[in-house]
Amino acid sequence: QVQLVESGGGVVQAGGSLRLNCAASGRTFSSALMGWFRQAPGKEREFVAAISWTGATTDYADSVKGRFTISGDNAKNTVNLQMNSLKPEDTAVYYCATSPYNRATYYAGNYAYWGQGTQVTVSS
């Protein structure tokens, strides 16, 4: 199995920045993608960003393009999400997850393991 631990969440004012980190351990060799999802109260879980461990493929949701950047460090089995120009609508619990499929990055059902989540709150 894979264990994922997120960190870096907190409270920031609109326009501010946060950097989320996800540390993975266990059988990470079975993972093709690492992704970030978020869920706000009363809303569906939505895709944020993903990165492939093979090559340098990245994907972003339209709502975060130009503001968020995903990056990874294979040697340390970590993935980061740099979030800039934060908006109140970015407020959510952010989860990292791993998928064995190098396709359909936006589909949460393909992700086998999930972290516990970290709260991001953007105040106005």
Short mmCIF file of N, CA and C in Angstrom, two decimals:
data_model
loop_
_atom_site.label_atom_id
_atom_site.label_comp_id
_atom_site.label_asym_id
_atom_site.label_seq_id
_atom_site.Cartn_x
_atom_site.Cartn_y
_atom_site.Cartn_z
N GLN A 1 0.82 -1.17 0.00
CA GLN A 1 0.00 0.00 0.00
C GLN A 1 0.87 1.24 0.00
N VAL A 2 0.23 2.37 -0.25
CA VAL A 2 0.90 3.66 -0.30
C VAL A 2 0.33 4.54 0.79
N GLN A 3 1.21 5.24 1.49
CA GLN A 3 0.79 6.21 2.49
C GLN A 3 1.14 7.61 1.98
N LEU A 4 0.20 8.52 2.13
CA LEU A 4 0.36 9.89 1.66
C LEU A 4 0.05 10.84 2.79
N VAL A 5 0.91 11.83 2.98
CA VAL A 5 0.72 12.81 4.05
C VAL A 5 0.87 14.20 3.46
N GLU A 6 -0.19 15.00 3.55
CA GLU A 6 -0.16 16.37 3.07
C GLU A 6 0.22 17.32 4.20
N SER A 7 0.81 18.44 3.81
CA SER A 7 1.13 19.49 4.76
C SER A 7 1.17 20.82 4.02
N GLY A 8 1.17 21.90 4.77
CA GLY A 8 1.31 23.22 4.19
C GLY A 8 0.05 24.04 4.13
N GLY A 9 -1.09 23.46 4.49
CA GLY A 9 -2.33 24.22 4.48
C GLY A 9 -2.34 25.27 5.57
N GLY A 10 -3.28 26.18 5.45
CA GLY A 10 -3.40 27.24 6.43
C GLY A 10 -4.40 28.28 5.98
N VAL A 11 -4.33 29.44 6.63
CA VAL A 11 -5.23 30.55 6.34
C VAL A 11 -4.43 31.69 5.75
N VAL A 12 -4.86 32.19 4.60
CA VAL A 12 -4.20 33.31 3.95
C VAL A 12 -5.26 34.28 3.43
N GLN A 13 -4.84 35.51 3.21
CA GLN A 13 -5.72 36.50 2.61
C GLN A 13 -5.75 36.34 1.10
N ALA A 14 -6.84 36.79 0.50
CA ALA A 14 -6.94 36.75 -0.95
C ALA A 14 -5.74 37.43 -1.59
N GLY A 15 -5.20 36.80 -2.63
CA GLY A 15 -4.01 37.31 -3.29
C GLY A 15 -2.72 36.73 -2.76
N GLY A 16 -2.80 36.02 -1.65
CA GLY A 16 -1.62 35.42 -1.05
C GLY A 16 -1.25 34.10 -1.67
N SER A 17 -0.25 33.45 -1.07
CA SER A 17 0.29 32.20 -1.60
C SER A 17 0.45 31.16 -0.51
N LEU A 18 0.35 29.91 -0.90
CA LEU A 18 0.65 28.77 -0.05
C LEU A 18 1.35 27.71 -0.89
N ARG A 19 2.17 26.91 -0.23
CA ARG A 19 2.84 25.79 -0.90
C ARG A 19 2.48 24.51 -0.15
N LEU A 20 1.76 23.62 -0.82
CA LEU A 20 1.38 22.34 -0.24
C LEU A 20 2.41 21.29 -0.60
N ASN A 21 2.61 20.36 0.31
CA ASN A 21 3.53 19.25 0.09
C ASN A 21 2.82 17.94 0.36
N CYS A 22 3.15 16.93 -0.42
CA CYS A 22 2.66 15.58 -0.20
C CYS A 22 3.84 14.63 -0.18
N ALA A 23 4.00 13.92 0.92
CA ALA A 23 5.07 12.95 1.07
C ALA A 23 4.49 11.55 0.94
N ALA A 24 5.06 10.75 0.06
CA ALA A 24 4.58 9.40 -0.20
C ALA A 24 5.56 8.36 0.32
N SER A 25 5.02 7.26 0.80
CA SER A 25 5.84 6.14 1.24
C SER A 25 5.11 4.85 0.91
N GLY A 26 5.83 3.74 0.98
CA GLY A 26 5.24 2.45 0.65
C GLY A 26 5.55 2.06 -0.79
N ARG A 27 4.59 1.40 -1.43
CA ARG A 27 4.81 0.83 -2.76
C ARG A 27 4.53 1.87 -3.85
N THR A 28 5.31 2.92 -3.84
CA THR A 28 5.10 4.00 -4.79
C THR A 28 5.52 3.64 -6.21
N PHE A 29 6.23 2.53 -6.38
CA PHE A 29 6.64 2.12 -7.72
C PHE A 29 5.46 1.77 -8.61
N SER A 30 4.32 1.51 -8.02
CA SER A 30 3.12 1.17 -8.78
C SER A 30 2.36 2.41 -9.25
N SER A 31 2.82 3.58 -8.88
CA SER A 31 2.13 4.82 -9.20
C SER A 31 2.67 5.43 -10.48
N ALA A 32 1.77 5.83 -11.35
CA ALA A 32 2.14 6.53 -12.58
C ALA A 32 1.90 8.04 -12.48
N LEU A 33 0.90 8.42 -11.67
CA LEU A 33 0.54 9.81 -11.50
C LEU A 33 0.43 10.16 -10.02
N MET A 34 0.77 11.38 -9.70
CA MET A 34 0.44 11.97 -8.42
C MET A 34 -0.44 13.17 -8.71
N GLY A 35 -1.53 13.27 -7.99
CA GLY A 35 -2.48 14.34 -8.26
C GLY A 35 -2.93 15.06 -7.02
N TRP A 36 -3.50 16.23 -7.23
CA TRP A 36 -4.12 17.02 -6.19
C TRP A 36 -5.59 17.22 -6.54
N PHE A 37 -6.45 17.00 -5.55
CA PHE A 37 -7.87 17.26 -5.66
C PHE A 37 -8.28 18.15 -4.50
N ARG A 38 -9.45 18.76 -4.61
CA ARG A 38 -9.95 19.56 -3.50
C ARG A 38 -11.46 19.40 -3.40
N GLN A 39 -11.96 19.64 -2.19
CA GLN A 39 -13.39 19.55 -1.95
C GLN A 39 -13.81 20.63 -0.97
N ALA A 40 -14.73 21.46 -1.41
CA ALA A 40 -15.30 22.50 -0.57
C ALA A 40 -16.62 22.02 0.00
N PRO A 41 -17.07 22.60 1.11
CA PRO A 41 -18.35 22.19 1.70
C PRO A 41 -19.49 22.29 0.70
N GLY A 42 -20.26 21.22 0.59
CA GLY A 42 -21.39 21.19 -0.31
C GLY A 42 -21.05 21.04 -1.77
N LYS A 43 -19.78 20.85 -2.09
CA LYS A 43 -19.35 20.73 -3.48
C LYS A 43 -18.76 19.35 -3.75
N GLU A 44 -18.76 18.99 -5.03
CA GLU A 44 -18.12 17.75 -5.44
C GLU A 44 -16.61 17.88 -5.38
N ARG A 45 -15.95 16.77 -5.14
CA ARG A 45 -14.50 16.73 -5.21
C ARG A 45 -14.07 17.06 -6.63
N GLU A 46 -13.11 17.93 -6.79
CA GLU A 46 -12.69 18.34 -8.12
C GLU A 46 -11.18 18.21 -8.31
N PHE A 47 -10.81 17.92 -9.52
CA PHE A 47 -9.42 17.81 -9.90
C PHE A 47 -8.75 19.18 -9.89
N VAL A 48 -7.51 19.21 -9.41
CA VAL A 48 -6.74 20.45 -9.38
C VAL A 48 -5.54 20.36 -10.31
N ALA A 49 -4.68 19.37 -10.10
CA ALA A 49 -3.46 19.23 -10.90
C ALA A 49 -2.91 17.83 -10.74
N ALA A 50 -2.10 17.40 -11.71
CA ALA A 50 -1.44 16.10 -11.65
C ALA A 50 -0.11 16.16 -12.36
N ILE A 51 0.78 15.25 -11.97
CA ILE A 51 2.10 15.15 -12.59
C ILE A 51 2.44 13.69 -12.78
N SER A 52 3.06 13.37 -13.92
CA SER A 52 3.50 12.02 -14.22
C SER A 52 4.93 11.81 -13.75
N TRP A 53 5.19 10.66 -13.14
CA TRP A 53 6.56 10.32 -12.73
C TRP A 53 7.41 9.85 -13.89
N THR A 54 6.78 9.54 -15.03
CA THR A 54 7.49 9.20 -16.25
C THR A 54 7.40 10.37 -17.21
N GLY A 55 8.50 11.01 -17.45
CA GLY A 55 8.50 12.21 -18.25
C GLY A 55 8.17 13.42 -17.40
N ALA A 56 7.65 14.45 -18.05
CA ALA A 56 7.37 15.71 -17.37
C ALA A 56 5.96 16.20 -17.65
N THR A 57 5.03 15.28 -17.80
CA THR A 57 3.66 15.65 -18.13
C THR A 57 2.95 16.22 -16.92
N THR A 58 2.29 17.33 -17.11
CA THR A 58 1.48 17.93 -16.06
C THR A 58 0.12 18.31 -16.62
N ASP A 59 -0.88 18.31 -15.76
CA ASP A 59 -2.24 18.72 -16.11
C ASP A 59 -2.77 19.65 -15.03
N TYR A 60 -3.58 20.61 -15.45
CA TYR A 60 -4.19 21.54 -14.52
C TYR A 60 -5.65 21.75 -14.84
N ALA A 61 -6.45 21.93 -13.81
CA ALA A 61 -7.82 22.36 -14.02
C ALA A 61 -7.82 23.79 -14.56
N ASP A 62 -8.81 24.10 -15.38
CA ASP A 62 -8.88 25.44 -15.95
C ASP A 62 -8.95 26.52 -14.87
N SER A 63 -9.56 26.21 -13.76
CA SER A 63 -9.75 27.18 -12.70
C SER A 63 -8.46 27.60 -12.00
N VAL A 64 -7.39 26.81 -12.17
CA VAL A 64 -6.14 27.13 -11.48
C VAL A 64 -4.98 27.39 -12.43
N LYS A 65 -5.19 27.23 -13.73
CA LYS A 65 -4.12 27.47 -14.69
C LYS A 65 -3.59 28.89 -14.57
N GLY A 66 -2.27 29.00 -14.57
CA GLY A 66 -1.64 30.30 -14.45
C GLY A 66 -1.44 30.75 -13.02
N ARG A 67 -2.05 30.06 -12.07
CA ARG A 67 -1.92 30.42 -10.66
C ARG A 67 -1.23 29.33 -9.84
N PHE A 68 -1.50 28.07 -10.16
CA PHE A 68 -0.95 26.95 -9.41
C PHE A 68 0.12 26.24 -10.25
N THR A 69 1.12 25.69 -9.58
CA THR A 69 2.17 24.92 -10.24
C THR A 69 2.43 23.64 -9.46
N ILE A 70 2.38 22.51 -10.15
CA ILE A 70 2.68 21.24 -9.51
C ILE A 70 4.10 20.83 -9.87
N SER A 71 4.81 20.25 -8.92
CA SER A 71 6.17 19.78 -9.15
C SER A 71 6.42 18.56 -8.29
N GLY A 72 7.43 17.79 -8.65
CA GLY A 72 7.74 16.58 -7.91
C GLY A 72 9.22 16.35 -7.76
N ASP A 73 9.56 15.51 -6.81
CA ASP A 73 10.94 15.11 -6.55
C ASP A 73 10.92 13.60 -6.38
N ASN A 74 11.29 12.87 -7.43
CA ASN A 74 11.24 11.41 -7.39
C ASN A 74 12.15 10.83 -6.31
N ALA A 75 13.31 11.43 -6.12
CA ALA A 75 14.25 10.92 -5.14
C ALA A 75 13.67 10.95 -3.73
N LYS A 76 12.84 11.93 -3.46
CA LYS A 76 12.25 12.07 -2.13
C LYS A 76 10.81 11.59 -2.07
N ASN A 77 10.26 11.15 -3.21
CA ASN A 77 8.86 10.72 -3.28
C ASN A 77 7.91 11.79 -2.74
N THR A 78 8.10 12.99 -3.23
CA THR A 78 7.25 14.09 -2.81
C THR A 78 6.68 14.81 -4.02
N VAL A 79 5.56 15.46 -3.82
CA VAL A 79 4.96 16.31 -4.83
C VAL A 79 4.48 17.58 -4.14
N ASN A 80 4.63 18.69 -4.82
CA ASN A 80 4.27 19.98 -4.25
C ASN A 80 3.23 20.68 -5.12
N LEU A 81 2.50 21.56 -4.49
CA LEU A 81 1.55 22.41 -5.21
C LEU A 81 1.76 23.84 -4.74
N GLN A 82 2.36 24.64 -5.60
CA GLN A 82 2.54 26.05 -5.31
C GLN A 82 1.30 26.79 -5.75
N MET A 83 0.65 27.48 -4.82
CA MET A 83 -0.59 28.17 -5.10
C MET A 83 -0.38 29.66 -4.91
N ASN A 84 -0.54 30.40 -5.98
CA ASN A 84 -0.39 31.85 -5.97
C ASN A 84 -1.71 32.52 -6.32
N SER A 85 -1.79 33.81 -6.02
CA SER A 85 -2.99 34.60 -6.33
C SER A 85 -4.25 33.91 -5.85
N LEU A 86 -4.23 33.46 -4.62
CA LEU A 86 -5.34 32.69 -4.08
C LEU A 86 -6.61 33.52 -3.98
N LYS A 87 -7.73 32.86 -4.21
CA LYS A 87 -9.05 33.47 -4.17
C LYS A 87 -9.90 32.78 -3.11
N PRO A 88 -10.91 33.47 -2.58
CA PRO A 88 -11.78 32.82 -1.60
C PRO A 88 -12.38 31.51 -2.13
N GLU A 89 -12.66 31.42 -3.41
CA GLU A 89 -13.22 30.21 -3.98
C GLU A 89 -12.24 29.04 -4.03
N ASP A 90 -10.97 29.29 -3.70
CA ASP A 90 -10.00 28.21 -3.57
C ASP A 90 -10.10 27.52 -2.21
N THR A 91 -10.89 28.06 -1.31
CA THR A 91 -11.04 27.47 0.01
C THR A 91 -11.60 26.06 -0.10
N ALA A 92 -10.90 25.09 0.48
CA ALA A 92 -11.29 23.69 0.39
C ALA A 92 -10.31 22.85 1.18
N VAL A 93 -10.66 21.59 1.35
CA VAL A 93 -9.69 20.61 1.82
C VAL A 93 -8.98 20.05 0.60
N TYR A 94 -7.67 20.09 0.62
CA TYR A 94 -6.87 19.63 -0.50
C TYR A 94 -6.28 18.26 -0.19
N TYR A 95 -6.44 17.34 -1.14
CA TYR A 95 -5.98 15.97 -0.99
C TYR A 95 -4.96 15.63 -2.07
N CYS A 96 -3.91 14.92 -1.71
CA CYS A 96 -3.05 14.33 -2.71
C CYS A 96 -3.44 12.87 -2.89
N ALA A 97 -3.17 12.34 -4.07
CA ALA A 97 -3.56 10.98 -4.39
C ALA A 97 -2.63 10.42 -5.45
N THR A 98 -2.61 9.09 -5.55
CA THR A 98 -1.76 8.42 -6.52
C THR A 98 -2.59 7.48 -7.39
N SER A 99 -2.26 7.43 -8.66
CA SER A 99 -2.98 6.62 -9.63
C SER A 99 -2.03 5.73 -10.40
N PRO A 100 -2.42 4.46 -10.66
CA PRO A 100 -1.58 3.59 -11.49
C PRO A 100 -1.75 3.83 -12.98
N TYR A 101 -2.69 4.70 -13.35
CA TYR A 101 -3.00 4.95 -14.75
C TYR A 101 -2.45 6.29 -15.21
N ASN A 102 -1.73 6.26 -16.31
CA ASN A 102 -1.18 7.48 -16.88
C ASN A 102 -2.16 8.06 -17.91
N ARG A 103 -3.38 8.24 -17.47
CA ARG A 103 -4.43 8.77 -18.31
C ARG A 103 -5.58 9.25 -17.43
N ALA A 104 -6.49 10.00 -18.01
CA ALA A 104 -7.67 10.49 -17.31
C ALA A 104 -7.30 11.08 -15.95
N THR A 105 -6.40 12.04 -15.97
CA THR A 105 -5.88 12.61 -14.74
C THR A 105 -6.96 13.26 -13.88
N TYR A 106 -8.03 13.70 -14.51
CA TYR A 106 -9.10 14.41 -13.83
C TYR A 106 -10.07 13.49 -13.10
N TYR A 107 -10.00 12.18 -13.35
CA TYR A 107 -10.98 11.23 -12.83
C TYR A 107 -10.54 10.68 -11.48
N ALA A 108 -11.22 11.10 -10.43
CA ALA A 108 -10.85 10.71 -9.08
C ALA A 108 -10.92 9.21 -8.86
N GLY A 109 -11.81 8.53 -9.57
CA GLY A 109 -11.97 7.10 -9.41
C GLY A 109 -10.75 6.28 -9.80
N ASN A 110 -9.85 6.86 -10.56
CA ASN A 110 -8.63 6.16 -10.96
C ASN A 110 -7.53 6.21 -9.90
N TYR A 111 -7.71 7.03 -8.89
CA TYR A 111 -6.68 7.20 -7.88
C TYR A 111 -6.91 6.21 -6.73
N ALA A 112 -5.91 5.39 -6.47
CA ALA A 112 -6.07 4.28 -5.54
C ALA A 112 -5.84 4.66 -4.08
N TYR A 113 -4.94 5.59 -3.83
CA TYR A 113 -4.59 5.97 -2.47
C TYR A 113 -4.70 7.47 -2.29
N TRP A 114 -5.16 7.86 -1.11
CA TRP A 114 -5.42 9.26 -0.80
C TRP A 114 -4.83 9.63 0.55
N GLY A 115 -4.39 10.87 0.66
CA GLY A 115 -3.96 11.39 1.93
C GLY A 115 -5.15 11.83 2.76
N GLN A 116 -4.87 12.33 3.95
CA GLN A 116 -5.93 12.73 4.87
C GLN A 116 -6.49 14.12 4.58
N GLY A 117 -5.79 14.88 3.77
CA GLY A 117 -6.23 16.21 3.41
C GLY A 117 -5.63 17.29 4.28
N THR A 118 -5.51 18.48 3.72
CA THR A 118 -5.06 19.65 4.46
C THR A 118 -5.95 20.82 4.10
N GLN A 119 -6.37 21.56 5.12
CA GLN A 119 -7.32 22.65 4.93
C GLN A 119 -6.64 23.90 4.42
N VAL A 120 -7.19 24.47 3.36
CA VAL A 120 -6.76 25.75 2.83
C VAL A 120 -7.93 26.71 2.94
N THR A 121 -7.73 27.82 3.63
CA THR A 121 -8.77 28.82 3.79
C THR A 121 -8.25 30.16 3.29
N VAL A 122 -8.97 30.75 2.35
CA VAL A 122 -8.59 32.04 1.79
C VAL A 122 -9.64 33.05 2.21
N SER A 123 -9.23 34.03 2.98
CA SER A 123 -10.15 35.03 3.49
C SER A 123 -10.19 36.24 2.58
N SER A 124 -11.31 36.95 2.62
CA SER A 124 -11.48 38.15 1.81
C SER A 124 -11.57 39.38 2.69
#
